[in-house]
Amino acid sequence: MSVRVRFAPSPTGFVHIGSLRTALYNYLFAKRNGGTYVLRVEDTDRTRLVDGAIENMLQAMRWAGVESDEGVVLDKDGNVTQKGEFGPYIQSERLDIYKEHIQTLLDEGKAYHCFCSKERLDQVREEQKAKGLTPKYDGHCRHLSKEEVQKKIDAGESYVIRLKLPENYVIKFHDLVRGDMEFNTDDQDDQVLIKADGFPTYHFAVVVDDHLMKITHIIRGEEWVSSTPKHVYLYEAFGWDKPEFVHLPNILNTEKKKLSKRHGDVAVEDFKRKGYIPEALVNYVALVGWSPEDNQEIFSMKELDEKFSIERVSKSGGVFDVEKLKWVNQHYMKDADDEYLAKAAIPYLVDAGLVDTIGVNEGSDGEAEVKDEDFEYIKKMIHVIKNKIQVIDEINDLAPIFFGEELKLESEDAREFLNMEHIPLLAQALKDKIEQAEQFNSENNQKILKSIQKEHGIKGKNLFMGTRVLLTGMMHGPEIPDTMEVLGKELCVKRIESAISQRG
Ligand code: GLU
């Protein structure tokens, strides 16, 4: 039987880093086993619907390179569509299927109508709590006769449909990460399967869909372990084969608490906006909860495909450390696409007042737009500094040196350097050579520095740091010949003049 896995997000408006990891592990497991990765949208909680959430989620997945083979997908123009023979893949479009299946359970006495009001349920819960019992449904409507049920329905009473769990029955399943698990039905609730609005609950829809979509392995977050006995019992009630279960460890922050929005960035979109490289995010997220056989830390998607295995997924929570992610990101920066990084840099440059915006683009991200010539300049700048920063959101550590005619000295040390004796000679030589240069590119700029060394005997730190201070006001920074090329002749000359005028 061929492997079929699924990622089944509820469209909430943003993609948590934990969802990206669940999707990624499903994707990798499918690839590794020559299987199929399905994406199903679980939108039965009508109170949590967010406009555009499905599209946004699929865009984030496309960006991360974790796209599904089947189910809800984006077509090449970026429109949401569905693909595959087990559709529809959006739960709100499958209501007839759930109706048919709940009828089977009702007919077989494995589910029942419950007419209890919210007030009654609250009261029961309070009483149970007062007695020190675990609150659960007290079975009030379990034994209503067919006629009584019909009468209430005809009278227009609101109802839900619950699962009828047998008493003192042990539900067993095997989790590929956690091993054998056992739960007694006496500790379980008669779970609501169909809500008062006629929509199925997650628990019911997930089982029906996983079965009908021929899912072989359910790989999902640890928060669903306690729901799994209910699901397993449903498989038994229908007489269906159970899939394999894999529950992934929670993602924790560096204080070992569950990673939540309160602790800063947790959404894939946040990292995208900050200019993280998708391959870096995926690489790092793969390691939160899974450890490769050796201590390798940098993985391309292809390598992850080859090396990922469920056996090496850990039981205990994986720590998501942004500092580590930045470190991984830095590895990918030097080969990253300049255009992508430049786009991500725009909001930071606009905020810092370095570049003017000409409005907001109409794309889905609604980011600030700049003039074409400014964009070209930003791209050139990024190319030169991308191996000096870990993430684009650090762009303003270096970007200011590329803007403005006036030289801004970064520190007292830089001022001292500027006041050194050899600086006027260096400044004059540089200015002359820059003005005379026919081609002002990195290669020739390198030659300019060499010729100054030869002709004036200024060398080493005096030459390199001196030139850097004269041009950028900084003691350290990106390669000087590259920086000169980006600045261009005119700006270089203006900076040198500004520098000299600031000598004390
Ligand atoms: N819709 C559930 C979620 O949002 C899916 C849980 C599962 O994979 O079974 O996480």
Short mmCIF file of C-alpha atoms and ligand atoms in Angstrom, two decimals:
data_model
loop_
_atom_site.label_atom_id
_atom_site.label_comp_id
_atom_site.label_asym_id
_atom_site.label_seq_id
_atom_site.Cartn_x
_atom_site.Cartn_y
_atom_site.Cartn_z
CA MET A 1 0.00 0.00 0.00
CA SER A 2 1.48 3.31 -0.96
CA VAL A 3 2.10 5.92 1.71
CA ARG A 4 -0.41 8.78 1.87
CA VAL A 5 -0.01 11.54 4.44
CA ARG A 6 -1.81 14.78 4.98
CA PHE A 7 -1.37 18.21 6.46
CA ALA A 8 -4.74 19.42 7.70
CA PRO A 9 -4.58 23.04 8.80
CA SER A 10 -7.46 25.13 10.03
CA PRO A 11 -7.18 28.43 8.18
CA THR A 12 -6.63 30.85 11.03
CA GLY A 13 -4.97 33.69 9.15
CA PHE A 14 -1.32 32.94 9.77
CA VAL A 15 0.97 29.89 9.62
CA HIS A 16 2.60 29.04 12.95
CA ILE A 17 6.12 27.74 12.76
CA GLY A 18 4.78 24.48 14.28
CA SER A 19 2.42 24.09 11.34
CA LEU A 20 5.29 24.58 8.93
CA ARG A 21 7.18 21.81 10.72
CA THR A 22 4.16 19.46 10.65
CA ALA A 23 3.72 20.16 6.94
CA LEU A 24 7.43 19.68 6.31
CA TYR A 25 7.67 16.33 8.13
CA ASN A 26 4.62 15.06 6.25
CA TYR A 27 6.12 16.27 3.00
CA LEU A 28 9.50 14.69 3.72
CA PHE A 29 7.96 11.43 4.89
CA ALA A 30 5.97 11.23 1.66
CA LYS A 31 9.02 11.99 -0.47
CA ARG A 32 11.17 9.49 1.41
CA ASN A 33 8.60 6.72 0.89
CA GLY A 34 7.55 7.55 -2.64
CA GLY A 35 4.16 8.52 -1.25
CA THR A 36 1.66 11.32 -1.65
CA TYR A 37 1.35 14.45 0.45
CA VAL A 38 -2.21 15.77 0.65
CA LEU A 39 -3.32 19.16 1.95
CA ARG A 40 -6.81 19.27 3.42
CA VAL A 41 -8.43 22.39 4.80
CA GLU A 42 -10.25 21.90 8.12
CA ASP A 43 -12.68 24.78 8.32
CA THR A 44 -15.55 23.31 10.33
CA ASP A 45 -15.12 25.78 13.15
CA ARG A 46 -17.21 28.50 11.57
CA THR A 47 -16.47 30.96 14.37
CA ARG A 48 -12.79 31.09 13.47
CA LEU A 49 -12.99 31.74 9.74
CA VAL A 50 -10.66 34.41 8.42
CA ASP A 51 -10.95 35.89 4.93
CA GLY A 52 -8.14 34.98 2.58
CA ALA A 53 -6.62 32.61 5.12
CA ILE A 54 -6.42 29.60 2.78
CA GLU A 55 -4.67 31.56 0.08
CA ASN A 56 -2.33 33.13 2.58
CA MET A 57 -1.44 29.74 4.03
CA LEU A 58 -0.80 28.22 0.61
CA GLN A 59 1.35 31.21 -0.36
CA ALA A 60 3.43 30.70 2.78
CA MET A 61 3.84 27.02 1.91
CA ARG A 62 4.79 27.85 -1.66
CA TRP A 63 7.36 30.33 -0.35
CA ALA A 64 8.79 27.65 1.95
CA GLY A 65 8.90 25.10 -0.88
CA VAL A 66 6.61 22.67 0.94
CA GLU A 67 3.82 22.20 -1.59
CA SER A 68 1.31 19.38 -1.67
CA ASP A 69 0.84 16.84 -4.46
CA GLU A 70 -2.88 16.57 -3.91
CA GLY A 71 -5.73 18.41 -2.19
CA VAL A 72 -6.01 22.17 -1.86
CA VAL A 73 -3.25 23.74 -3.93
CA LEU A 74 -2.32 26.96 -5.66
CA ASP A 75 -2.29 26.86 -9.43
CA LYS A 76 0.57 28.46 -11.30
CA ASP A 77 -1.18 31.84 -11.24
CA GLY A 78 -1.54 31.69 -7.49
CA ASN A 79 -5.24 30.86 -7.38
CA VAL A 80 -6.62 28.39 -4.84
CA THR A 81 -7.81 25.20 -6.50
CA GLN A 82 -8.29 21.51 -5.67
CA LYS A 83 -6.61 18.53 -7.25
CA GLY A 84 -7.06 14.80 -6.76
CA GLU A 85 -9.59 11.99 -6.84
CA PHE A 86 -10.63 12.09 -3.17
CA GLY A 87 -12.06 15.61 -3.09
CA PRO A 88 -13.50 17.91 -2.13
CA TYR A 89 -10.57 18.63 0.15
CA ILE A 90 -12.18 21.51 2.04
CA GLN A 91 -14.28 20.17 4.89
CA SER A 92 -17.09 22.71 4.59
CA GLU A 93 -17.70 21.27 1.10
CA ARG A 94 -18.08 17.73 2.48
CA LEU A 95 -21.15 18.14 4.69
CA ASP A 96 -23.17 15.50 2.81
CA ILE A 97 -20.44 12.97 3.41
CA TYR A 98 -20.48 13.61 7.17
CA LYS A 99 -24.29 13.42 7.21
CA GLU A 100 -24.23 10.04 5.58
CA HIS A 101 -21.61 8.73 8.01
CA ILE A 102 -23.24 10.05 11.16
CA GLN A 103 -26.43 8.34 10.05
CA THR A 104 -24.57 5.02 9.99
CA LEU A 105 -23.45 5.51 13.58
CA LEU A 106 -26.93 6.62 14.70
CA ASP A 107 -28.52 3.59 13.00
CA GLU A 108 -26.10 1.27 14.75
CA GLY A 109 -26.63 2.88 18.15
CA LYS A 110 -23.03 4.13 18.27
CA ALA A 111 -24.00 7.78 18.41
CA TYR A 112 -26.95 9.63 19.93
CA HIS A 113 -28.77 12.96 19.89
CA CYS A 114 -28.16 15.19 22.87
CA PHE A 115 -30.54 18.07 23.65
CA CYS A 116 -28.87 19.33 26.82
CA SER A 117 -28.68 23.10 27.07
CA LYS A 118 -25.46 24.94 27.70
CA GLU A 119 -26.78 25.93 31.14
CA ARG A 120 -27.38 22.31 32.09
CA LEU A 121 -23.95 21.24 30.85
CA ASP A 122 -22.30 24.07 32.80
CA GLN A 123 -24.17 23.07 35.93
CA VAL A 124 -23.17 19.40 35.59
CA ARG A 125 -19.57 20.43 35.10
CA GLU A 126 -19.62 22.67 38.19
CA GLU A 127 -21.09 19.89 40.32
CA GLN A 128 -18.50 17.40 39.12
CA LYS A 129 -15.69 19.84 39.82
CA ALA A 130 -17.04 20.51 43.31
CA LYS A 131 -16.89 16.74 43.97
CA GLY A 132 -13.31 16.62 42.71
CA LEU A 133 -14.28 14.64 39.56
CA THR A 134 -12.96 15.23 36.06
CA PRO A 135 -15.76 17.10 34.29
CA LYS A 136 -17.42 15.17 31.49
CA TYR A 137 -20.83 14.70 29.94
CA ASP A 138 -23.07 12.75 32.33
CA GLY A 139 -24.89 10.75 29.67
CA HIS A 140 -28.24 12.44 30.32
CA CYS A 141 -29.51 11.93 26.74
CA ARG A 142 -27.84 8.55 26.10
CA HIS A 143 -30.98 6.54 26.59
CA LEU A 144 -33.64 8.65 24.91
CA SER A 145 -35.91 6.49 22.76
CA LYS A 146 -36.25 7.02 19.01
CA GLU A 147 -39.72 8.48 19.57
CA GLU A 148 -38.55 10.89 22.25
CA VAL A 149 -35.75 12.06 19.99
CA GLN A 150 -38.11 12.56 17.05
CA LYS A 151 -40.55 14.51 19.19
CA LYS A 152 -37.85 16.90 20.35
CA ILE A 153 -36.54 17.37 16.81
CA ASP A 154 -40.07 18.03 15.54
CA ALA A 155 -40.55 20.57 18.31
CA GLY A 156 -37.51 22.40 16.93
CA GLU A 157 -35.21 21.73 19.90
CA SER A 158 -31.57 22.33 19.22
CA TYR A 159 -29.29 19.29 19.48
CA VAL A 160 -25.83 17.89 18.95
CA ILE A 161 -24.87 14.32 18.11
CA ARG A 162 -22.50 12.55 20.48
CA LEU A 163 -20.37 9.45 20.26
CA LYS A 164 -21.62 6.65 22.51
CA LEU A 165 -18.53 5.25 24.16
CA PRO A 166 -18.79 1.83 25.80
CA GLU A 167 -18.07 1.75 29.53
CA ASN A 168 -14.73 0.59 30.89
CA TYR A 169 -13.30 -0.26 27.51
CA VAL A 170 -9.61 0.04 26.73
CA ILE A 171 -8.70 1.90 23.55
CA LYS A 172 -5.22 1.04 22.29
CA PHE A 173 -3.03 2.44 19.58
CA HIS A 174 0.61 2.54 18.64
CA ASP A 175 2.41 5.82 18.11
CA LEU A 176 5.55 5.53 16.00
CA VAL A 177 7.33 8.06 18.24
CA ARG A 178 5.74 7.38 21.63
CA GLY A 179 5.14 3.63 21.44
CA ASP A 180 2.03 1.80 22.71
CA MET A 181 -0.69 3.98 24.21
CA GLU A 182 -3.77 2.92 26.19
CA PHE A 183 -6.80 4.88 27.35
CA ASN A 184 -9.87 3.74 29.27
CA THR A 185 -13.21 5.00 27.96
CA ASP A 186 -14.26 5.77 31.56
CA ASP A 187 -11.84 8.70 31.39
CA GLN A 188 -13.20 9.86 28.04
CA ASP A 189 -16.12 12.07 27.18
CA ASP A 190 -18.97 11.17 24.85
CA GLN A 191 -17.47 13.46 22.27
CA VAL A 192 -19.71 15.76 20.22
CA LEU A 193 -19.49 14.62 16.59
CA ILE A 194 -22.03 16.96 14.99
CA LYS A 195 -22.54 20.44 16.38
CA ALA A 196 -25.81 22.34 16.75
CA ASP A 197 -25.06 24.23 13.51
CA GLY A 198 -25.00 20.89 11.64
CA PHE A 199 -21.25 21.05 11.06
CA PRO A 200 -19.09 18.14 12.16
CA THR A 201 -16.56 18.65 14.92
CA TYR A 202 -12.90 18.27 14.10
CA HIS A 203 -12.88 14.81 15.72
CA PHE A 204 -15.56 13.41 13.47
CA ALA A 205 -14.51 15.06 10.22
CA VAL A 206 -10.86 14.15 10.67
CA VAL A 207 -11.60 10.44 10.99
CA VAL A 208 -14.08 10.28 8.13
CA ASP A 209 -11.76 12.22 5.85
CA ASP A 210 -8.57 10.41 6.76
CA HIS A 211 -10.32 7.13 6.04
CA LEU A 212 -11.96 8.20 2.78
CA MET A 213 -8.77 9.87 1.59
CA LYS A 214 -6.87 6.64 2.29
CA ILE A 215 -4.40 8.29 4.65
CA THR A 216 -1.87 5.75 5.90
CA HIS A 217 0.09 7.84 8.42
CA ILE A 218 -1.20 10.67 10.56
CA ILE A 219 1.70 12.94 11.45
CA ARG A 220 0.60 15.86 13.64
CA GLY A 221 1.41 17.85 16.74
CA GLU A 222 1.54 16.46 20.27
CA GLU A 223 -1.49 18.52 21.28
CA TRP A 224 -3.66 15.96 19.48
CA VAL A 225 -2.48 12.88 21.41
CA SER A 226 -5.33 13.13 23.92
CA SER A 227 -7.86 13.27 21.07
CA THR A 228 -6.48 10.20 19.35
CA PRO A 229 -8.37 7.62 21.53
CA LYS A 230 -11.65 9.19 20.40
CA HIS A 231 -10.50 8.91 16.81
CA VAL A 232 -9.32 5.33 17.26
CA TYR A 233 -12.66 4.38 18.75
CA LEU A 234 -14.41 5.91 15.76
CA TYR A 235 -12.30 3.78 13.39
CA GLU A 236 -13.38 0.75 15.42
CA ALA A 237 -17.02 1.85 15.44
CA PHE A 238 -17.02 2.11 11.65
CA GLY A 239 -15.05 -1.13 11.31
CA TRP A 240 -12.25 0.66 9.45
CA ASP A 241 -8.51 -0.07 9.53
CA LYS A 242 -6.59 2.40 11.64
CA PRO A 243 -3.76 4.45 10.14
CA GLU A 244 -0.37 4.76 11.86
CA PHE A 245 -0.05 7.64 14.30
CA VAL A 246 2.91 9.96 14.82
CA HIS A 247 2.69 12.81 17.32
CA LEU A 248 5.41 15.40 17.00
CA PRO A 249 6.89 17.03 20.09
CA ASN A 250 5.83 20.54 21.02
CA ILE A 251 7.94 23.44 19.89
CA LEU A 252 9.26 25.32 22.92
CA ASN A 253 10.91 28.68 23.30
CA THR A 254 14.35 29.02 24.87
CA GLU A 255 12.69 29.18 28.31
CA LYS A 256 11.17 25.76 27.59
CA LYS A 257 7.62 27.15 27.36
CA LYS A 258 5.32 26.37 24.45
CA LEU A 259 6.15 28.76 21.62
CA SER A 260 3.37 31.29 21.32
CA LYS A 261 2.74 34.66 19.72
CA ARG A 262 3.48 36.35 23.03
CA HIS A 263 7.13 35.37 22.68
CA GLY A 264 7.78 37.26 19.47
CA ASP A 265 7.80 35.91 15.96
CA VAL A 266 6.05 32.58 15.49
CA ALA A 267 4.45 32.95 12.08
CA VAL A 268 6.09 31.94 8.83
CA GLU A 269 4.88 35.29 7.48
CA ASP A 270 6.89 37.14 10.18
CA PHE A 271 10.08 35.45 9.08
CA LYS A 272 9.30 36.07 5.45
CA ARG A 273 8.71 39.75 6.12
CA LYS A 274 12.01 40.01 7.94
CA GLY A 275 13.78 38.65 4.89
CA TYR A 276 14.70 35.20 6.19
CA ILE A 277 15.67 32.87 3.39
CA PRO A 278 12.99 30.17 2.95
CA GLU A 279 15.57 27.39 2.63
CA ALA A 280 17.15 28.51 5.89
CA LEU A 281 13.87 28.56 7.77
CA VAL A 282 12.96 25.11 6.47
CA ASN A 283 16.44 23.80 7.27
CA TYR A 284 16.24 25.05 10.84
CA VAL A 285 12.63 24.04 11.45
CA ALA A 286 13.47 20.50 10.31
CA LEU A 287 15.93 20.28 13.20
CA VAL A 288 13.42 21.32 15.87
CA GLY A 289 12.31 17.88 17.01
CA TRP A 290 14.32 15.72 14.62
CA SER A 291 18.01 14.95 14.83
CA PRO A 292 20.07 13.56 11.98
CA GLU A 293 22.45 10.65 12.57
CA ASP A 294 25.56 12.81 12.45
CA ASN A 295 25.70 16.35 13.73
CA GLN A 296 25.07 17.94 10.38
CA GLU A 297 23.24 21.23 10.70
CA ILE A 298 23.01 22.63 7.20
CA PHE A 299 20.67 20.70 4.92
CA SER A 300 19.30 21.46 1.50
CA MET A 301 15.75 20.26 0.88
CA LYS A 302 17.21 17.44 -1.21
CA GLU A 303 19.39 16.30 1.67
CA LEU A 304 16.44 16.47 4.04
CA ASP A 305 14.51 14.28 1.58
CA GLU A 306 17.31 11.76 1.73
CA LYS A 307 17.95 11.77 5.46
CA PHE A 308 14.68 12.46 7.24
CA SER A 309 13.29 9.57 9.26
CA ILE A 310 10.45 9.30 11.77
CA GLU A 311 12.66 7.06 13.96
CA ARG A 312 14.82 10.05 14.79
CA VAL A 313 11.94 12.33 15.79
CA SER A 314 12.23 12.97 19.52
CA LYS A 315 9.56 12.51 22.16
CA SER A 316 10.45 15.59 24.13
CA GLY A 317 9.85 19.19 23.05
CA GLY A 318 12.15 20.79 20.52
CA VAL A 319 13.54 24.23 21.28
CA PHE A 320 13.09 26.97 18.72
CA ASP A 321 15.99 29.36 19.18
CA VAL A 322 15.88 32.44 16.97
CA GLU A 323 19.61 32.98 17.45
CA LYS A 324 20.28 29.54 16.00
CA LEU A 325 17.90 30.25 13.16
CA LYS A 326 19.81 33.45 12.42
CA TRP A 327 23.03 31.49 12.34
CA VAL A 328 21.54 29.05 9.83
CA ASN A 329 20.13 31.96 7.83
CA GLN A 330 23.56 33.51 7.59
CA HIS A 331 24.79 30.37 5.83
CA TYR A 332 22.25 30.92 3.10
CA MET A 333 22.65 34.68 2.80
CA LYS A 334 25.62 34.80 0.48
CA ASP A 335 23.88 32.74 -2.20
CA ALA A 336 20.46 34.30 -1.68
CA ASP A 337 18.64 36.10 -4.45
CA ASP A 338 19.42 39.85 -4.40
CA GLU A 339 16.01 40.80 -5.69
CA TYR A 340 14.23 38.85 -2.94
CA LEU A 341 16.45 40.37 -0.25
CA ALA A 342 16.08 43.85 -1.70
CA LYS A 343 12.30 43.59 -1.52
CA ALA A 344 12.48 42.49 2.08
CA ALA A 345 14.88 45.35 2.86
CA ILE A 346 12.64 48.14 1.55
CA PRO A 347 10.46 48.61 4.66
CA TYR A 348 13.55 48.79 6.88
CA LEU A 349 15.25 51.33 4.63
CA VAL A 350 12.09 53.41 4.39
CA ASP A 351 11.67 53.31 8.18
CA ALA A 352 15.23 54.49 8.65
CA GLY A 353 14.55 57.39 6.28
CA LEU A 354 17.21 56.20 3.83
CA VAL A 355 14.88 55.66 0.88
CA ASP A 356 11.62 57.36 -0.04
CA THR A 357 8.54 55.31 -0.75
CA ILE A 358 6.30 56.06 -3.72
CA GLY A 359 3.30 54.19 -2.29
CA VAL A 360 2.27 50.70 -1.44
CA ASN A 361 2.29 47.88 -3.97
CA GLU A 362 -0.90 46.05 -4.76
CA GLY A 363 0.46 42.58 -4.17
CA SER A 364 -0.73 40.43 -1.30
CA ASP A 365 2.03 41.65 1.01
CA GLY A 366 1.13 45.33 0.57
CA GLU A 367 4.74 46.42 1.05
CA ALA A 368 6.10 49.89 0.37
CA GLU A 369 7.30 50.53 -3.17
CA VAL A 370 10.28 52.60 -4.24
CA LYS A 371 11.45 54.14 -7.52
CA ASP A 372 13.03 51.69 -9.98
CA GLU A 373 16.40 53.40 -9.77
CA ASP A 374 16.32 53.18 -5.95
CA PHE A 375 15.44 49.52 -6.19
CA GLU A 376 18.39 48.88 -8.49
CA TYR A 377 20.66 50.70 -6.03
CA ILE A 378 19.31 48.66 -3.09
CA LYS A 379 19.95 45.45 -5.04
CA LYS A 380 23.57 46.44 -5.68
CA MET A 381 24.02 47.36 -2.04
CA ILE A 382 22.52 44.08 -0.86
CA HIS A 383 24.86 42.16 -3.10
CA VAL A 384 27.82 43.72 -1.33
CA ILE A 385 26.62 43.44 2.26
CA LYS A 386 24.62 40.23 2.32
CA ASN A 387 27.51 38.19 3.63
CA LYS A 388 28.05 40.67 6.47
CA ILE A 389 24.65 40.36 8.15
CA GLN A 390 22.70 37.38 9.44
CA VAL A 391 19.23 38.48 8.42
CA ILE A 392 17.83 41.32 6.31
CA ASP A 393 16.25 42.96 9.37
CA GLU A 394 19.83 43.86 10.40
CA ILE A 395 20.24 45.81 7.16
CA ASN A 396 20.38 49.17 8.90
CA ASP A 397 23.60 48.19 10.71
CA LEU A 398 25.31 48.76 7.38
CA ALA A 399 22.91 50.40 4.95
CA PRO A 400 23.45 54.00 6.18
CA ILE A 401 26.98 54.01 4.72
CA PHE A 402 25.44 53.79 1.25
CA PHE A 403 23.29 56.87 1.58
CA GLY A 404 24.04 60.60 1.78
CA GLU A 405 26.94 62.80 0.73
CA GLU A 406 28.02 63.71 4.21
CA LEU A 407 30.38 61.35 6.01
CA LYS A 408 29.09 60.16 9.39
CA LEU A 409 31.77 58.91 11.75
CA GLU A 410 30.61 55.87 13.64
CA SER A 411 32.86 56.17 16.70
CA GLU A 412 35.68 57.96 18.50
CA ASP A 413 38.08 55.37 17.09
CA ALA A 414 37.02 56.29 13.58
CA ARG A 415 37.56 59.99 14.41
CA GLU A 416 41.05 59.24 15.71
CA PHE A 417 41.84 57.34 12.57
CA LEU A 418 40.62 60.20 10.43
CA ASN A 419 42.98 62.53 12.28
CA MET A 420 46.06 60.45 11.53
CA GLU A 421 48.90 62.12 9.75
CA HIS A 422 48.81 60.15 6.52
CA ILE A 423 45.10 60.74 5.87
CA PRO A 424 45.33 63.98 3.82
CA LEU A 425 47.80 62.35 1.44
CA LEU A 426 45.65 59.23 1.16
CA ALA A 427 42.52 61.31 0.62
CA GLN A 428 44.11 63.35 -2.16
CA ALA A 429 45.51 60.28 -3.90
CA LEU A 430 42.19 58.47 -3.67
CA LYS A 431 40.27 61.46 -4.99
CA ASP A 432 42.62 61.88 -7.93
CA LYS A 433 42.51 58.23 -8.87
CA ILE A 434 38.76 57.96 -8.49
CA GLU A 435 38.23 61.03 -10.67
CA GLN A 436 40.55 59.70 -13.33
CA ALA A 437 39.23 56.14 -13.29
CA GLU A 438 37.76 55.05 -16.59
CA GLN A 439 35.94 52.06 -15.25
CA PHE A 440 34.72 52.27 -11.73
CA ASN A 441 34.14 48.68 -10.78
CA SER A 442 35.33 46.45 -7.98
CA GLU A 443 38.23 45.01 -9.96
CA ASN A 444 39.61 48.39 -10.99
CA ASN A 445 39.02 49.85 -7.54
CA GLN A 446 41.23 47.12 -6.18
CA LYS A 447 43.89 48.33 -8.59
CA ILE A 448 43.43 51.93 -7.37
CA LEU A 449 44.27 50.85 -3.82
CA LYS A 450 47.29 48.86 -5.03
CA SER A 451 48.63 51.77 -7.02
CA ILE A 452 48.32 54.11 -4.01
CA GLN A 453 50.29 51.62 -1.97
CA LYS A 454 52.97 51.53 -4.62
CA GLU A 455 53.17 55.24 -5.36
CA HIS A 456 52.77 56.64 -1.84
CA GLY A 457 53.95 53.82 0.39
CA ILE A 458 50.70 53.82 2.39
CA LYS A 459 49.89 50.23 3.20
CA GLY A 460 48.15 47.69 5.42
CA LYS A 461 45.78 49.09 8.03
CA ASN A 462 46.72 52.66 7.14
CA LEU A 463 45.60 52.10 3.58
CA PHE A 464 42.54 49.90 4.08
CA MET A 465 41.12 51.26 7.29
CA GLY A 466 42.01 54.76 6.19
CA THR A 467 40.12 54.36 2.93
CA ARG A 468 37.17 52.80 4.71
CA VAL A 469 36.97 55.61 7.25
CA LEU A 470 37.24 58.22 4.49
CA LEU A 471 34.47 56.64 2.47
CA THR A 472 32.13 55.22 5.08
CA GLY A 473 33.07 56.60 8.49
CA MET A 474 33.41 53.02 9.76
CA MET A 475 36.41 50.99 10.87
CA HIS A 476 34.98 47.70 9.64
CA GLY A 477 32.49 46.84 6.97
CA PRO A 478 31.96 45.37 3.55
CA GLU A 479 34.82 45.01 1.05
CA ILE A 480 36.15 48.44 0.09
CA PRO A 481 36.40 47.98 -3.72
CA ASP A 482 32.82 46.64 -3.78
CA THR A 483 31.56 49.45 -1.59
CA MET A 484 33.20 52.01 -3.87
CA GLU A 485 31.53 50.48 -6.90
CA VAL A 486 28.08 50.73 -5.30
CA LEU A 487 28.65 54.31 -4.11
CA GLY A 488 29.86 55.41 -7.53
CA LYS A 489 32.50 57.95 -8.39
CA GLU A 490 30.64 61.09 -7.46
CA LEU A 491 29.52 59.97 -4.03
CA CYS A 492 32.99 58.65 -3.22
CA VAL A 493 34.54 62.02 -4.00
CA LYS A 494 31.92 63.91 -1.97
CA ARG A 495 32.48 61.63 1.00
CA ILE A 496 36.23 62.17 0.90
CA GLU A 497 35.72 65.93 0.84
CA SER A 498 33.26 65.69 3.71
CA ALA A 499 35.74 63.54 5.66
CA ILE A 500 38.58 65.96 5.24
CA SER A 501 36.41 68.88 6.34
CA GLN A 502 35.75 67.00 9.59
CA ARG A 503 39.39 66.55 10.55
CA GLY A 504 40.16 68.12 13.88
N1 GLU B 1 -7.11 20.93 11.88
C1 GLU B 1 -6.19 20.47 12.87
C2 GLU B 1 -5.21 21.61 13.14
O1 GLU B 1 -5.54 22.70 12.88
C3 GLU B 1 -5.48 19.24 12.32
C4 GLU B 1 -5.06 18.26 13.36
C5 GLU B 1 -4.68 16.95 12.68
O2 GLU B 1 -3.69 16.96 11.94
O3 GLU B 1 -5.38 15.98 12.87
O4 GLU B 1 -4.13 21.46 13.61
#
